[in-house]
PDB file of C-alpha atoms in Angstrom:
ATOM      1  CA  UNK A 288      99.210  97.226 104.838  1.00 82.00           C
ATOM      2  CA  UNK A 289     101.819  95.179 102.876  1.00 89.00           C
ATOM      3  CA  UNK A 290     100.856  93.973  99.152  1.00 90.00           C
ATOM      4  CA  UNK A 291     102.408  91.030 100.510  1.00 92.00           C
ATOM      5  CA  UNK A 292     100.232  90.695 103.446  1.00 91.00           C
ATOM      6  CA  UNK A 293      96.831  91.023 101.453  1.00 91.00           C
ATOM      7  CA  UNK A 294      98.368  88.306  98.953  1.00 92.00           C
ATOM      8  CA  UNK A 295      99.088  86.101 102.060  1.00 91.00           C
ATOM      9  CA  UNK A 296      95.472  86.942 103.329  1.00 91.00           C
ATOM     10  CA  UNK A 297      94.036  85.977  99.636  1.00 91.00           C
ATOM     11  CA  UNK A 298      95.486  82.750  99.202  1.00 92.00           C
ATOM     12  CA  UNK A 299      94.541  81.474 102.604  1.00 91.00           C
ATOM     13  CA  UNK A 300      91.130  82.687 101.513  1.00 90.00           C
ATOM     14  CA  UNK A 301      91.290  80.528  98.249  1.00 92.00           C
ATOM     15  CA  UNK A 302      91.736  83.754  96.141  1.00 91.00           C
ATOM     16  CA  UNK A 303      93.974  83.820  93.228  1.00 91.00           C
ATOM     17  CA  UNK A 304      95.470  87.141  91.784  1.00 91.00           C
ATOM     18  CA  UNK A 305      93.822  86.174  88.468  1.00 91.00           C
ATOM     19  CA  UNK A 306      90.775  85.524  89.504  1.00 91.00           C
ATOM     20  CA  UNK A 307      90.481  89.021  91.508  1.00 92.00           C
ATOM     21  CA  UNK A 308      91.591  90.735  88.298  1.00 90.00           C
ATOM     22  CA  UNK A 309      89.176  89.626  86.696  1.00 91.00           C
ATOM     23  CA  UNK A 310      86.728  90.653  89.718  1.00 90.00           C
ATOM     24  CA  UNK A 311      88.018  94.285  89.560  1.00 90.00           C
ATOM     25  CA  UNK A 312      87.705  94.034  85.619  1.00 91.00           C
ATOM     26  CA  UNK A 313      91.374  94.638  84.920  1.00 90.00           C
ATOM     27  CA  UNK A 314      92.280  92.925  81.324  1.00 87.00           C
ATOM     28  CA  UNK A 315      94.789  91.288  83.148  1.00 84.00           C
ATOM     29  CA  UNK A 316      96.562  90.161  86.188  1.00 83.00           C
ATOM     30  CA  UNK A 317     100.228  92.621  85.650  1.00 89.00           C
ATOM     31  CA  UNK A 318      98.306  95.715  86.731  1.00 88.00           C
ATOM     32  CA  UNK A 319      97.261  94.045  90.291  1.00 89.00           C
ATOM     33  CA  UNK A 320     100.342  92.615  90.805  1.00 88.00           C
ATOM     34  CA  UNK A 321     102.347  95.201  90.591  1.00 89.00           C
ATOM     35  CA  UNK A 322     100.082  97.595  92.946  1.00 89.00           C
ATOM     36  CA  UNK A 323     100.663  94.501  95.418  1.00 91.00           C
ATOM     37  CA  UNK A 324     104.683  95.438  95.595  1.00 90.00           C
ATOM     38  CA  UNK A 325     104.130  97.756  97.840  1.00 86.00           C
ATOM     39  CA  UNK A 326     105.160  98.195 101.500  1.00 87.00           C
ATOM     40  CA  UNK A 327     101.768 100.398 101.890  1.00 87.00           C
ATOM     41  CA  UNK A 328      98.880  99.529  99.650  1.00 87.00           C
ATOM     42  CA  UNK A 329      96.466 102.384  98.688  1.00 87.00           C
ATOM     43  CA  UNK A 330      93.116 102.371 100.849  1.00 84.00           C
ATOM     44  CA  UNK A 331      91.153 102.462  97.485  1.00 87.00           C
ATOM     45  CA  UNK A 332      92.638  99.472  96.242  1.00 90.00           C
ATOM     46  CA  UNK A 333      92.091  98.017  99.423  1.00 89.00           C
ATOM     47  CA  UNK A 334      88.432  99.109  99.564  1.00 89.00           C
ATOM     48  CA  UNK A 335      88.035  97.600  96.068  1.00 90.00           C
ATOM     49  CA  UNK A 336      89.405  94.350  96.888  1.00 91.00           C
ATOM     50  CA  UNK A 337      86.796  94.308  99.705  1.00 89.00           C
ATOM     51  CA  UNK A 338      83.985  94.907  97.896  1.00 88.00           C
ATOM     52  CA  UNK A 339      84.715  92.005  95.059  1.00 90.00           C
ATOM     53  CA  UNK A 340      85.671  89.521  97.341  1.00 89.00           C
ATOM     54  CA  UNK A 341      82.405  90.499  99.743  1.00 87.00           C
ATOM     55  CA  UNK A 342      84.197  91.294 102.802  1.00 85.00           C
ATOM     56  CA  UNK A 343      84.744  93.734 105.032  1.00 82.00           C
ATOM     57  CA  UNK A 344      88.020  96.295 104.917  1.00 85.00           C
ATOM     58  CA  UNK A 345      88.640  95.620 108.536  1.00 82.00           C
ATOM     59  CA  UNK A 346      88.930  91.618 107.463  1.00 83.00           C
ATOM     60  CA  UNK A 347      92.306  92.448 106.158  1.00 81.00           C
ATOM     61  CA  UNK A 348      93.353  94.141 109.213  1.00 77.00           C
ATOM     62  CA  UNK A 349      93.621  90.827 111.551  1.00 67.00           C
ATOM     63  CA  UNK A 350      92.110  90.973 115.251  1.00 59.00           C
ATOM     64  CA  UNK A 351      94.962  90.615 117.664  1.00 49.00           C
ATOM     65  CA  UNK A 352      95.314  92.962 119.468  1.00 46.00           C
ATOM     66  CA  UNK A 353      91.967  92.273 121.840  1.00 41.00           C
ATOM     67  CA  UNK A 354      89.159  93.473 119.466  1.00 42.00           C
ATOM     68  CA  UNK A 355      90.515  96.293 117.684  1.00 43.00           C
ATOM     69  CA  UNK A 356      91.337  96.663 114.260  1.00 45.00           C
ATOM     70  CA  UNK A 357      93.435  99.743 113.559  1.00 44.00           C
ATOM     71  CA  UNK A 358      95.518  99.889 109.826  1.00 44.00           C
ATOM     72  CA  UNK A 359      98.763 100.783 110.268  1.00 42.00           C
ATOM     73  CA  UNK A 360      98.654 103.372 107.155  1.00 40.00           C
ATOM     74  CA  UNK A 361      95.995 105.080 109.311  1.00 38.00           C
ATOM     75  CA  UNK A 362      93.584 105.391 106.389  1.00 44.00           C
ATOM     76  CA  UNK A 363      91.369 103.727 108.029  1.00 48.00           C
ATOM     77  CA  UNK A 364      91.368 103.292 111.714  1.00 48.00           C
ATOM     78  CA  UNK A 365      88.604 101.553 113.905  1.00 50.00           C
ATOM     79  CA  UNK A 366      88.815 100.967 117.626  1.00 52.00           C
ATOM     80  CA  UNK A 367      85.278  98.679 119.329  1.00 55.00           C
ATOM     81  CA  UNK A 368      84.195  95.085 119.467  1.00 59.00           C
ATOM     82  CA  UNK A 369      83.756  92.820 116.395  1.00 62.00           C
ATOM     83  CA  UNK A 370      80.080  94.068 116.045  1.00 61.00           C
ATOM     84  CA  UNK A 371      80.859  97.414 116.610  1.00 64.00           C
ATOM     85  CA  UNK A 372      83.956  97.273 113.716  1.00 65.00           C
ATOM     86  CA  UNK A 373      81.358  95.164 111.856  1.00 69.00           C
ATOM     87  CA  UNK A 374      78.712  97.435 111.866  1.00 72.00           C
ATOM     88  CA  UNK A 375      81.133 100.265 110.571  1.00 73.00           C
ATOM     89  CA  UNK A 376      82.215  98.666 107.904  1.00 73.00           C
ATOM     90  CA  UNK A 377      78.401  98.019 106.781  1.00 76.00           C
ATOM     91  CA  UNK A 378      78.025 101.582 107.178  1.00 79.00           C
ATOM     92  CA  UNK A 379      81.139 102.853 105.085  1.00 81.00           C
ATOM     93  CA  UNK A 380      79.961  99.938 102.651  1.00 80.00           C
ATOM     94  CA  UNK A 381      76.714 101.237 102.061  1.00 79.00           C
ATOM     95  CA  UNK A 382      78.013 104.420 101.769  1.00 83.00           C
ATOM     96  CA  UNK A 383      80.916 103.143  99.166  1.00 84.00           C
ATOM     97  CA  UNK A 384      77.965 102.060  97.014  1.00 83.00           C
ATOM     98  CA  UNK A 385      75.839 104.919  97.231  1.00 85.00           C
ATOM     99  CA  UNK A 386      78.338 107.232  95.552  1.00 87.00           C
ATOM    100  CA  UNK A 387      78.843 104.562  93.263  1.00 85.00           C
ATOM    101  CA  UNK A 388      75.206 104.664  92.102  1.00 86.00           C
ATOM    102  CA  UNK A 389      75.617 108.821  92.366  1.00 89.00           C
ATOM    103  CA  UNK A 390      78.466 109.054  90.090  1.00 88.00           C
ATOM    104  CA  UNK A 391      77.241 106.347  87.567  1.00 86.00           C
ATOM    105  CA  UNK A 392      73.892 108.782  87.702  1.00 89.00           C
ATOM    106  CA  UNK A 393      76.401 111.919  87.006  1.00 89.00           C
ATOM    107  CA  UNK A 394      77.891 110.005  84.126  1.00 89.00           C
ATOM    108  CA  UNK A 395      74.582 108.985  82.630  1.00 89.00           C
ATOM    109  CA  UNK A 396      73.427 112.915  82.742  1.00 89.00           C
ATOM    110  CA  UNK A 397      76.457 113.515  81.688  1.00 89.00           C
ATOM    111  CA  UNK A 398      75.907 111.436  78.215  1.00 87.00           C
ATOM    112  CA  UNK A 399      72.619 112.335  78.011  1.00 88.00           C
ATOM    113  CA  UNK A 400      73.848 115.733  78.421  1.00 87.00           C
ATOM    114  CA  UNK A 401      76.358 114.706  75.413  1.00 81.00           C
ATOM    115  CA  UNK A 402      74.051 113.208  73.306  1.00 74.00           C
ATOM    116  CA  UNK A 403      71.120 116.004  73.185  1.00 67.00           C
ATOM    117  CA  UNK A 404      74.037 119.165  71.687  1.00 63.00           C
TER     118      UNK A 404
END
């Protein structure tokens, strides 16, 4: 997917650039705009962008072609109805977060591995 394309899909959502910096806690907006310049945005960035805003990947991948959503950088592809795609994305949300929470716990062993030499 284009940077262009998810700044299209952003502003039609009432999304500035500076306000999703600030969502994805850059210090400011130069860092996002200039991973938006490209033809083929990275998935994590994508994924990111999802999660801040509160919507699903498969929201930035348009249904038109009679309920499929398939990314044309095939990093993520999903073929199925709207609750099937839906239901995915839950899924691969849920499991986004959980090794969120698992690395934050590796960090915080980590320090507290740190902290007690």
């Amino acid at each position: 997917m284009t940077g262009q394309r998810i700044k299209e899909i952003l502003a039609a959502e009432g999304i500035s650039l500076a306000e999703l910096s600030r969502l994805l806690g850059y210090e400011g907006d130069q860092r996002l705009h200039n991973a938006l310049r490209s033809d083929n945005v990275k998935s994590g960035l994508l994924e990111d962008i999802a999660r801040v805003t509160h919507k699903s990947v498969c929201f930035f991948y348009p249904n038109d072609n009679g309920g499929s959503a398939n990314a044309s950088d095939s990093s993520v592809a999903v073929l199925g109805s709207q609750n099937q795609i839906s239901t995915i994305s839950e899924r691969f949300l849920g499991l986004l977060e959980k090794k969120d929470e698992q690395i934050d716990r590796l960090l915080s062993l980590m320090e507290n591995q740190k902290g007690g030499n």
